[in-house]
PDB file of C-alpha atoms and ligand atoms in Angstrom:
ATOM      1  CA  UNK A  27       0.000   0.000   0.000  1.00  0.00           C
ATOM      2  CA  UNK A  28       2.071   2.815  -1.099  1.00  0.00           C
ATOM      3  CA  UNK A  29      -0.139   6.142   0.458  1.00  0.00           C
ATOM      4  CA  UNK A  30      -3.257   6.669   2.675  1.00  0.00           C
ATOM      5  CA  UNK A  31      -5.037   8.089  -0.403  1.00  0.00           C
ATOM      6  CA  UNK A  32      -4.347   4.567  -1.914  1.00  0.00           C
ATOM      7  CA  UNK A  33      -5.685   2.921   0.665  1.00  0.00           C
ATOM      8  CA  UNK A  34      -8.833   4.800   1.214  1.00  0.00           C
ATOM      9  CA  UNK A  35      -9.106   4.334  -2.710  1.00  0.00           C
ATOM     10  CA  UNK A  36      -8.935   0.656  -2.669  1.00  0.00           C
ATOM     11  CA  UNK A  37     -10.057  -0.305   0.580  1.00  0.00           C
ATOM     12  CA  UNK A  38     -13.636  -2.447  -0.106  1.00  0.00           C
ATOM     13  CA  UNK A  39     -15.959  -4.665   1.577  1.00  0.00           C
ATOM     14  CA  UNK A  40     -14.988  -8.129   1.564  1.00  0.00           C
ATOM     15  CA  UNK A  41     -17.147 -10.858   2.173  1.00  0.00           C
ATOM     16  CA  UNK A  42     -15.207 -14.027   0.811  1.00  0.00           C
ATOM     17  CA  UNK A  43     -12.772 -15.317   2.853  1.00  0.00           C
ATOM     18  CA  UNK A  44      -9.798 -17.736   1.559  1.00  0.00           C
ATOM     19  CA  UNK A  45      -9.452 -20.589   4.329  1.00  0.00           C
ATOM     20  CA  UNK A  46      -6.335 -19.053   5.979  1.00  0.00           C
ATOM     21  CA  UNK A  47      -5.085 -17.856   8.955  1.00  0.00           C
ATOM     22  CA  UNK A  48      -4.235 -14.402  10.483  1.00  0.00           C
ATOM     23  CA  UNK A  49      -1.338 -14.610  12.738  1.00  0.00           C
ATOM     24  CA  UNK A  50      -2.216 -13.444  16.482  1.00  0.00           C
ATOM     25  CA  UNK A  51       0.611 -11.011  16.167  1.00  0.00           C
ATOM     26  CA  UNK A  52      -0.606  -9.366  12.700  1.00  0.00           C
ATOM     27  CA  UNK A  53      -3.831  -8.699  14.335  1.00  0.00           C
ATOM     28  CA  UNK A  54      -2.297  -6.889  17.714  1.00  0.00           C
ATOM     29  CA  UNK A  55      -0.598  -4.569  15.363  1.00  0.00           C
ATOM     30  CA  UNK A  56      -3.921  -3.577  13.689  1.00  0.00           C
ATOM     31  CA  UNK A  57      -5.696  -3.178  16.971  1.00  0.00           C
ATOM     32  CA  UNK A  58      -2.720  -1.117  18.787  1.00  0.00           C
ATOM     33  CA  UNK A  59      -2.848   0.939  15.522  1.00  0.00           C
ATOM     34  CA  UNK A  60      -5.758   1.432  15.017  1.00  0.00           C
ATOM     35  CA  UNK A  61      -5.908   2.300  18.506  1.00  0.00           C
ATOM     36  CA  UNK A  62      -4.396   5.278  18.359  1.00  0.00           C
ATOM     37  CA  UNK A  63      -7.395   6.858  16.551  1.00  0.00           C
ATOM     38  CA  UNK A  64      -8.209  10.316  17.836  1.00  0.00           C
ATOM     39  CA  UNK A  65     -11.243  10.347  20.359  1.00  0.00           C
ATOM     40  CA  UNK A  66     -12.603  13.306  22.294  1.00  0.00           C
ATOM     41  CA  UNK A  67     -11.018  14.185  25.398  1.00  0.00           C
ATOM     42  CA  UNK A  68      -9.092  10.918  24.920  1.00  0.00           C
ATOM     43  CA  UNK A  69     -11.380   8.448  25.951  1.00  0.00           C
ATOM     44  CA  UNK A  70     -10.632   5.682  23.388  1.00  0.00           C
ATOM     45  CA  UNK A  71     -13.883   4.464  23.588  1.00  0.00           C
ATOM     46  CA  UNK A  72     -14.990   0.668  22.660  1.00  0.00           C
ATOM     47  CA  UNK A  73     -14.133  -2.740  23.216  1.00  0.00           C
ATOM     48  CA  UNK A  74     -13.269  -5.158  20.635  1.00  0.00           C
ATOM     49  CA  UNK A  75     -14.083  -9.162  21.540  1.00  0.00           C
ATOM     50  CA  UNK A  76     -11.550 -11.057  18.832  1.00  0.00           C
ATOM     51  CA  UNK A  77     -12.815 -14.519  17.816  1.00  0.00           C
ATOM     52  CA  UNK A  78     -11.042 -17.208  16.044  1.00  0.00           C
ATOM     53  CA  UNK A  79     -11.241 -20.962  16.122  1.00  0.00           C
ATOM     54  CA  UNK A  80     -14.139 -23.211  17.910  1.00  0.00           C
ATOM     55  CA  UNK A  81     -15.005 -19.955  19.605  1.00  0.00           C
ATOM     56  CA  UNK A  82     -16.189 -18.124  16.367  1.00  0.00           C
ATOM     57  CA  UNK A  83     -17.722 -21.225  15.345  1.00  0.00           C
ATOM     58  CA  UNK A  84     -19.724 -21.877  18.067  1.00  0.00           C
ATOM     59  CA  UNK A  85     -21.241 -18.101  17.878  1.00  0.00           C
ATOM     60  CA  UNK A  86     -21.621 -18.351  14.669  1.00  0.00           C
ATOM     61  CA  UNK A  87     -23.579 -21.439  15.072  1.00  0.00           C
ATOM     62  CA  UNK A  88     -25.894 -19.808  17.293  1.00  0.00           C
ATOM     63  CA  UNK A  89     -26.332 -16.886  15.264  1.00  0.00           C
ATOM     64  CA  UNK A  90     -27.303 -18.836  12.173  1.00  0.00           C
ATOM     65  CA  UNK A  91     -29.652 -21.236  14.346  1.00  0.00           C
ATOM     66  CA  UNK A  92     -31.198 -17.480  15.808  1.00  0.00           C
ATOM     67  CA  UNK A  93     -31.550 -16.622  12.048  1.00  0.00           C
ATOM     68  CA  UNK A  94     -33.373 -19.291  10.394  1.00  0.00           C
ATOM     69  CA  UNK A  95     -35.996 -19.120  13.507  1.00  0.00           C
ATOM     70  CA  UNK A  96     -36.170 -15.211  12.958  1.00  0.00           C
ATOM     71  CA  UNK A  97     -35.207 -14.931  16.592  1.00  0.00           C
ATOM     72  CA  UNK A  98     -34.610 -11.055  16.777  1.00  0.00           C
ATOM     73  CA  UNK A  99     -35.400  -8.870  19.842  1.00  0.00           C
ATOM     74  CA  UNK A 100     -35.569  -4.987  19.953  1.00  0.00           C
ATOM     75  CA  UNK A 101     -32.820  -3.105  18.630  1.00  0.00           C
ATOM     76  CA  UNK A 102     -30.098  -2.062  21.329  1.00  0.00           C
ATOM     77  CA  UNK A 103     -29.434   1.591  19.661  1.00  0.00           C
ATOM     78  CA  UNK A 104     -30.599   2.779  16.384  1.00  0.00           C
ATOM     79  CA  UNK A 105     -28.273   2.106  14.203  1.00  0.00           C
ATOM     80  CA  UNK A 106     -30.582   3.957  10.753  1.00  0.00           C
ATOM     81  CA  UNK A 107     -32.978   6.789  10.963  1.00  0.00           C
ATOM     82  CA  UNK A 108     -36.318   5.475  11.391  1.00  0.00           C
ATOM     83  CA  UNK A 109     -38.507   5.906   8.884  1.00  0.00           C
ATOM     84  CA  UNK A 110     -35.612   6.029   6.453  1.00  0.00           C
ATOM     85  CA  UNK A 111     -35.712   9.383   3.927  1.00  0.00           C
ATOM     86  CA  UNK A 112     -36.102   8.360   0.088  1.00  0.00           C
ATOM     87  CA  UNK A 113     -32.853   9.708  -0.856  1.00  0.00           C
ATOM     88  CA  UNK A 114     -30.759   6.985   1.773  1.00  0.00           C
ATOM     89  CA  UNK A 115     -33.473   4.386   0.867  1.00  0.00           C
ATOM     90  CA  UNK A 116     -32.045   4.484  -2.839  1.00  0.00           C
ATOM     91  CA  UNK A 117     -28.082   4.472  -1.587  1.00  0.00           C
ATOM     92  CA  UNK A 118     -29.005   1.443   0.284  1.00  0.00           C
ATOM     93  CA  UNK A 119     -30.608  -0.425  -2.266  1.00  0.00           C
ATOM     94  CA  UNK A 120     -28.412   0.388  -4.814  1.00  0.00           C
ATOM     95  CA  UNK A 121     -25.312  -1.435  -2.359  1.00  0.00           C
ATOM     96  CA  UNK A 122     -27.787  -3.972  -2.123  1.00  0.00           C
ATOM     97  CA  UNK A 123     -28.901  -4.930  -5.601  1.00  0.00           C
ATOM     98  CA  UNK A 124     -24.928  -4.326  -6.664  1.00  0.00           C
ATOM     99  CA  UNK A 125     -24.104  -7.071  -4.351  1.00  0.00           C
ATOM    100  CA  UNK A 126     -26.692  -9.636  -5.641  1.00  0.00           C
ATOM    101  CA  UNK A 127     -26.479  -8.879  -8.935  1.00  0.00           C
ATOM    102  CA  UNK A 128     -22.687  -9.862  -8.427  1.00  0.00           C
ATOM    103  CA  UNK A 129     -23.832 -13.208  -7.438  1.00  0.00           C
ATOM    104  CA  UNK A 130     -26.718 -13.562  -9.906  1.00  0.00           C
ATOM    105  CA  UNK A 131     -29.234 -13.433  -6.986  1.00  0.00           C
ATOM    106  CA  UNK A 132     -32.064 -12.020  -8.875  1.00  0.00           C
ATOM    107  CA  UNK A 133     -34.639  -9.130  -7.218  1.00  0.00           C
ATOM    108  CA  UNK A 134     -37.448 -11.820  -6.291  1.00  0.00           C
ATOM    109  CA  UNK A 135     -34.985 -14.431  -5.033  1.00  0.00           C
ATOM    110  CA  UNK A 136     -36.013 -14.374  -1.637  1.00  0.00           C
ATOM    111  CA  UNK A 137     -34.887 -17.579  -0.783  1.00  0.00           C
ATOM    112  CA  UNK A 138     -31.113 -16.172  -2.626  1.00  0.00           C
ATOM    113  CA  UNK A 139     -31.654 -13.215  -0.700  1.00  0.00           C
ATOM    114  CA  UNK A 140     -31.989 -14.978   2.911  1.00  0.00           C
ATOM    115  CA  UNK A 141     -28.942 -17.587   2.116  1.00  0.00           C
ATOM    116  CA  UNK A 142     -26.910 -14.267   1.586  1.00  0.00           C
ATOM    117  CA  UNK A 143     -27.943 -12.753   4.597  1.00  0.00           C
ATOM    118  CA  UNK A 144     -27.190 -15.957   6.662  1.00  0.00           C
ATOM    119  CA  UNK A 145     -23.791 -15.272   5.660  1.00  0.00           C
ATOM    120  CA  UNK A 146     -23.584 -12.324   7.891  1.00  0.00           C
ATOM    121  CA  UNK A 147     -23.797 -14.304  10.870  1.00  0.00           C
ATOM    122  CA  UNK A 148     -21.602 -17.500   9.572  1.00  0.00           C
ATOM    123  CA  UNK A 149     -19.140 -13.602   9.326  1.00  0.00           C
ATOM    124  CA  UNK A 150     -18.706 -14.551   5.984  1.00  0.00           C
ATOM    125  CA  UNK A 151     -16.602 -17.321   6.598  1.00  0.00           C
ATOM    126  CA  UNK A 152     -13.907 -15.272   7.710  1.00  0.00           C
ATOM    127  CA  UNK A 153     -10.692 -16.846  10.045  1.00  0.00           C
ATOM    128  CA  UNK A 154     -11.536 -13.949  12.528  1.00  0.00           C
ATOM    129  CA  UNK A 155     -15.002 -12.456  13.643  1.00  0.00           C
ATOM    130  CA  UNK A 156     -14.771  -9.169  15.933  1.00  0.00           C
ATOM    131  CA  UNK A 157     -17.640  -8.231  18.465  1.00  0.00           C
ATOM    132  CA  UNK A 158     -17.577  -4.445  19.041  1.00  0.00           C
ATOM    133  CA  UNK A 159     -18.845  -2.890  22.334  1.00  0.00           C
ATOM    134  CA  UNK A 160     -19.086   0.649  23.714  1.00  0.00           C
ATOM    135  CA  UNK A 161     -20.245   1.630  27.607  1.00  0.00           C
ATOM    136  CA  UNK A 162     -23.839   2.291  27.512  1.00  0.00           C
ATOM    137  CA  UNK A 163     -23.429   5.385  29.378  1.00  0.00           C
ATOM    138  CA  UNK A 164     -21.664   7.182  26.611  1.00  0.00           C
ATOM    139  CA  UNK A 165     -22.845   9.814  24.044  1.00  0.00           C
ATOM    140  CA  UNK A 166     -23.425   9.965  20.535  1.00  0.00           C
ATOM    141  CA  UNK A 167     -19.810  12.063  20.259  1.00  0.00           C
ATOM    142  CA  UNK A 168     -18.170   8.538  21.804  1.00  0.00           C
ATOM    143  CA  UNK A 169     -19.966   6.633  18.784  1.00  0.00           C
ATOM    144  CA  UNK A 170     -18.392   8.981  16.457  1.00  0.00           C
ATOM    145  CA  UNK A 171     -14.941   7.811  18.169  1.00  0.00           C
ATOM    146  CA  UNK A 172     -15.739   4.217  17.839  1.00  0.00           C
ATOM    147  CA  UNK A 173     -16.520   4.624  14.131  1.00  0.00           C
ATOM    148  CA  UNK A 174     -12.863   5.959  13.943  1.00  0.00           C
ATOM    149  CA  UNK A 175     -11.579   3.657  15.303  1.00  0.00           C
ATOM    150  CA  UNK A 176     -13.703   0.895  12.849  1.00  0.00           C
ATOM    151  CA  UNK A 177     -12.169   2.622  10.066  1.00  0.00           C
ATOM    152  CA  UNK A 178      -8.807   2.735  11.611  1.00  0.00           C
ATOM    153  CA  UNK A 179      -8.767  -0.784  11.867  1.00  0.00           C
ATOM    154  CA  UNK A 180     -10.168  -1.436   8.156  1.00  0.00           C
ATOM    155  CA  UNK A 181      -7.091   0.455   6.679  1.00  0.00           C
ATOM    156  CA  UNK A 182      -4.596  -0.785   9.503  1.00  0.00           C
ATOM    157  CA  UNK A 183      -5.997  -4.234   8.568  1.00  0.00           C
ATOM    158  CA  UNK A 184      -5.400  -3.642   4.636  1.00  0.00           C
ATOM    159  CA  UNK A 185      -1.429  -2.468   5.481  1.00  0.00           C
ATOM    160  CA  UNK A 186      -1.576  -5.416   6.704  1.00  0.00           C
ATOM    161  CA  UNK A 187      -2.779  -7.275   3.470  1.00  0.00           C
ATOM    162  CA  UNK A 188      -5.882  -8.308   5.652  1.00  0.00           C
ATOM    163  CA  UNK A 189      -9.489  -7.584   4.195  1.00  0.00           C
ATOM    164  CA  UNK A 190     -12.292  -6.750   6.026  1.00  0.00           C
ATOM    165  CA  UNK A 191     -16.332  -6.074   6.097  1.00  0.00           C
ATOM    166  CA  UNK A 192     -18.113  -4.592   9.202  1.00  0.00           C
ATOM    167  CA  UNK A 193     -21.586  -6.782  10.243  1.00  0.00           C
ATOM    168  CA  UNK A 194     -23.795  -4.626  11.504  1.00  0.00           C
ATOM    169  CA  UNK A 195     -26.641  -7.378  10.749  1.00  0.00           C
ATOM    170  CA  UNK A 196     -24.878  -8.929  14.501  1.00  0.00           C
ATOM    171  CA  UNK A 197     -26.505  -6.302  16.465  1.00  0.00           C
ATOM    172  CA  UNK A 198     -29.870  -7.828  15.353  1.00  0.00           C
ATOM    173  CA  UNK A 199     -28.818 -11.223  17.908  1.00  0.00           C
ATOM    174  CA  UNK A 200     -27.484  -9.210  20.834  1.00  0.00           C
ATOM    175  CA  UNK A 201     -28.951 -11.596  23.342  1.00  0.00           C
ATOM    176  CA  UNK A 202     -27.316 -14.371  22.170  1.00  0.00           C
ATOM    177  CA  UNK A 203     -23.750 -12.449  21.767  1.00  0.00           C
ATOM    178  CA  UNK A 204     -23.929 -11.285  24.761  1.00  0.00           C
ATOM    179  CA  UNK A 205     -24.935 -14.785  26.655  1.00  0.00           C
ATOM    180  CA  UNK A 206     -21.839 -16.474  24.605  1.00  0.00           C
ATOM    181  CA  UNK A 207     -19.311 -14.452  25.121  1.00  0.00           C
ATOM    182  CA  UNK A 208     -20.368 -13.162  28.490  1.00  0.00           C
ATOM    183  CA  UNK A 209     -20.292  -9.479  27.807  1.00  0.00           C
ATOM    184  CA  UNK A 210     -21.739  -7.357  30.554  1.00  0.00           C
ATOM    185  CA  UNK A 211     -25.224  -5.582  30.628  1.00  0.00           C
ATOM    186  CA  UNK A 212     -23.158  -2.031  30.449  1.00  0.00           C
ATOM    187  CA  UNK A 213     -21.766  -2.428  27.313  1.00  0.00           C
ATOM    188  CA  UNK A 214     -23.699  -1.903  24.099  1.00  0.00           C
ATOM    189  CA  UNK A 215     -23.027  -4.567  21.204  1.00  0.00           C
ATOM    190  CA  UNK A 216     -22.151  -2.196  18.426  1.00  0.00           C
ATOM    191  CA  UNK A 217     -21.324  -4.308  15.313  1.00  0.00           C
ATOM    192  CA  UNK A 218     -19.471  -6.820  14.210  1.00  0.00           C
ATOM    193  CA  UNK A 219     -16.487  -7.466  11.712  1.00  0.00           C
ATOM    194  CA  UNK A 220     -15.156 -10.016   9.579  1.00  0.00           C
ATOM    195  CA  UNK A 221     -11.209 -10.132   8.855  1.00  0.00           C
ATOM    196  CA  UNK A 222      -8.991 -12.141   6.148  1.00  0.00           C
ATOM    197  CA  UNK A 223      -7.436 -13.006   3.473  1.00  0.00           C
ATOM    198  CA  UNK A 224     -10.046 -12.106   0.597  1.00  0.00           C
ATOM    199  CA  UNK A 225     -10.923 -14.339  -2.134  1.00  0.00           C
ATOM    200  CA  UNK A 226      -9.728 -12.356  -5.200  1.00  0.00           C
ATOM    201  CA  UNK A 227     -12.080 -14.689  -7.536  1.00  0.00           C
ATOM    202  CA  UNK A 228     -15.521 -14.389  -5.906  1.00  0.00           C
ATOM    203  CA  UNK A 229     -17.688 -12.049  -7.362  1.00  0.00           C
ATOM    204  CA  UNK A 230     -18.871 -10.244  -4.481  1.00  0.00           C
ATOM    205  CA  UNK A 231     -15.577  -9.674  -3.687  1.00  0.00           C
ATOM    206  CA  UNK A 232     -15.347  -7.835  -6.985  1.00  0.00           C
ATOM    207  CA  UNK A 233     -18.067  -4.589  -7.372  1.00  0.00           C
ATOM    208  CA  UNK A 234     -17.319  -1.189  -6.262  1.00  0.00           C
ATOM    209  CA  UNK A 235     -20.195   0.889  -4.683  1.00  0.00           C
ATOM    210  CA  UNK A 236     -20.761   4.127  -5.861  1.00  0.00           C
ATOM    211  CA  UNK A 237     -20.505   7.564  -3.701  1.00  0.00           C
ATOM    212  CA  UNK A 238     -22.279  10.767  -3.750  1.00  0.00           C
ATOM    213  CA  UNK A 239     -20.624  13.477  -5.393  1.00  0.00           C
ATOM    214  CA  UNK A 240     -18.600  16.135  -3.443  1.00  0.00           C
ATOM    215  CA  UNK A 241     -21.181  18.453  -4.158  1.00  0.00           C
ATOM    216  CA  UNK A 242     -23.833  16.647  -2.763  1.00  0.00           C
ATOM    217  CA  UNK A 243     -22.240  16.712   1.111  1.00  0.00           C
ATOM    218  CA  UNK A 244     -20.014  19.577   1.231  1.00  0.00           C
ATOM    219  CA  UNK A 245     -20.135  23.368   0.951  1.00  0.00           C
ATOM    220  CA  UNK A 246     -17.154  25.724   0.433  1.00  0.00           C
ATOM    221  CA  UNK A 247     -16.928  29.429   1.720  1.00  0.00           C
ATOM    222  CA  UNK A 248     -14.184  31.575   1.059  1.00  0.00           C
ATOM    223  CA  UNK A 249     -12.009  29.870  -1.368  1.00  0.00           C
TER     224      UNK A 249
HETATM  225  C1  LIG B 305     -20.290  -0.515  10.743  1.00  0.00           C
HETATM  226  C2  LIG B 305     -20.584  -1.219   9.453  1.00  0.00           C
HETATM  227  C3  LIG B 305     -21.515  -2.229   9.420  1.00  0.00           C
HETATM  228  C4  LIG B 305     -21.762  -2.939   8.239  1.00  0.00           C
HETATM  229  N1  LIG B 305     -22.650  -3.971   8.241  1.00  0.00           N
HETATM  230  C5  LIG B 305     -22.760  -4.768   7.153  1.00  0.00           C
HETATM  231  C6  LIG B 305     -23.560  -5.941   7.197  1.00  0.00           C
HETATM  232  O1  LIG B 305     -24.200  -6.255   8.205  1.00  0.00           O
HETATM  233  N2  LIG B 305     -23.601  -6.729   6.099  1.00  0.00           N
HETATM  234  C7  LIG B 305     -22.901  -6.419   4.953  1.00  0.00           C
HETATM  235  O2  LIG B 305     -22.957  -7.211   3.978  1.00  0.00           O
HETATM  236  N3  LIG B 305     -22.154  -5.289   4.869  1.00  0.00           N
HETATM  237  C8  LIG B 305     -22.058  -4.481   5.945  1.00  0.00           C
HETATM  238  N4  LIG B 305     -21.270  -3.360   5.915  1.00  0.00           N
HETATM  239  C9  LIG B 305     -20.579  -2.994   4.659  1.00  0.00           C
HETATM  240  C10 LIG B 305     -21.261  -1.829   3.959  1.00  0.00           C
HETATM  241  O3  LIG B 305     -22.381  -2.300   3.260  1.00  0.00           O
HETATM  242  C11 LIG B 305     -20.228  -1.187   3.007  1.00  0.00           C
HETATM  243  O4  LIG B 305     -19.199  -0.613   3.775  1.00  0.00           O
HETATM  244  C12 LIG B 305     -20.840  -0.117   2.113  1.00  0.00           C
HETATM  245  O5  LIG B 305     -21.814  -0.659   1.265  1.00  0.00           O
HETATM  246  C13 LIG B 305     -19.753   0.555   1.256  1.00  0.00           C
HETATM  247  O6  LIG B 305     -19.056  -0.429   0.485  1.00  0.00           O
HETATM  248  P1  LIG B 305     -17.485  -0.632   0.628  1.00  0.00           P
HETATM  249  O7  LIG B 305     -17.164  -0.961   2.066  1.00  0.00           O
HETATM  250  O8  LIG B 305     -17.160  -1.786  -0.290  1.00  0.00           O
HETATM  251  O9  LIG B 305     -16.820   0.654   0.233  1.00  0.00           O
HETATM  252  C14 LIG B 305     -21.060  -2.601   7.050  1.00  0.00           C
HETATM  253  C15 LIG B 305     -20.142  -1.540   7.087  1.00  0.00           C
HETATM  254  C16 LIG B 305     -19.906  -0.859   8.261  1.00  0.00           C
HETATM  255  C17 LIG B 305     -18.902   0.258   8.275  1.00  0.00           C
END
């Protein structure tokens, strides 16, 4: 990775895994870089649960099992804005369609659909799953943190030649998360996140989603 602005260029959702390994050591380097994302007053908010192994398998089990019996519960923290405006509704299915239409999964393919969203929860196959917390007590400026510190460790983990996805679909099963891996009642399950090798050949590994142009989200004065 030769610059940031390549790696903010090329970084990309992943969610095909090759069936190998990430060294213990590679993934304390992302962390403890990553880690020294800039949070107010210094807090460093937000735990990160790292899963490998019959550990990740056995949550993953229970996810999936939690999935096909539609086992949901109330939503810990709103994660979109309820009702959702038009304009977001259209980003989000465009990311959406991109990704089945990259693996032939055609509109009315609910059964397509499901298997693909079962996949969140297996974390896409992926050597290592992550389980992010944050203290329930903190405020919305401590999310923003924790979201820089996400992306901190998606571009630590591609100088690292690891690929990544975040799983916010996890949140969804925060009972069960929080049963398996014992995580106390004051912390919020956040997200989750997949980390590996990516599959080069799999075609959801492949499409690019689109963004809005500058003009759309910024305003300049004075220049
Ligand atoms: C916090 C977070 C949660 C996410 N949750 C999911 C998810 O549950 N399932 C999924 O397939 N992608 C998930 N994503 C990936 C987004 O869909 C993706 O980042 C977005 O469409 C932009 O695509 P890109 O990452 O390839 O640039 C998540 C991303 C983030 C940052």
């Amino acid at each position: 990775m030769s610059t940031l602005f390549d790696a903010l260029q090329q970084r990309r959702s992943t969610r095909r895994f090759l069936n190998r390994s990430v060294e213990q050591s590679t993934l304390e380097r992302i962390l403890t870089s990553a880690r020294r994302a800039p949070s107010g007053a210094n807090l460093q908010p937000g735990f990160v649960h790292m899963l490998a192994g019959d550990p990740l398998a056995q949550l993953s089990e229970r996810l999936c099992m939690a999935f096909e019996q539609s086992d949901t519960h109330p939503e810990e923290y709103d994660y979109f804005p309820q009702p959702m405006p038009a304009y977001l509704k259209a980003r989000q299915r465009e990311v959406g369609y991109a990704l089945y239409n990259s693996l032939g999964i055609a509109r009315r393919d609910i059964p397509g659909r499901l298997a693909q969203h079962r996949r969140n929860f297996q974390f896409f196959d992926a050597p290592v799953g992550l389980v992010i917390t944050i203290e329930r007590a903190m405020g919305k400026g401590c999310y923003m943190d924790l979201g820089m510190f996400i992306q901190s460790i998606f571009l630590a983990a591609q100088g690292e030649g690891v690929d990544s996805c975040g799983i916010g679909a996890l949140a969804s099963y925060h009972h069960i998360i929080r049963d398996q891996l014992d995580i106390p009642d004051n912390e919020v399950i956040v997200c989750g996140m997949a980390l590996g090798y990516g599959d080069p050949q799999a075609p959801e590994n492949q499409f690019e989603t689109p963004r809005a142009p500058l003009d759309e989200y910024a305003r300049f004065f004075g220049f």
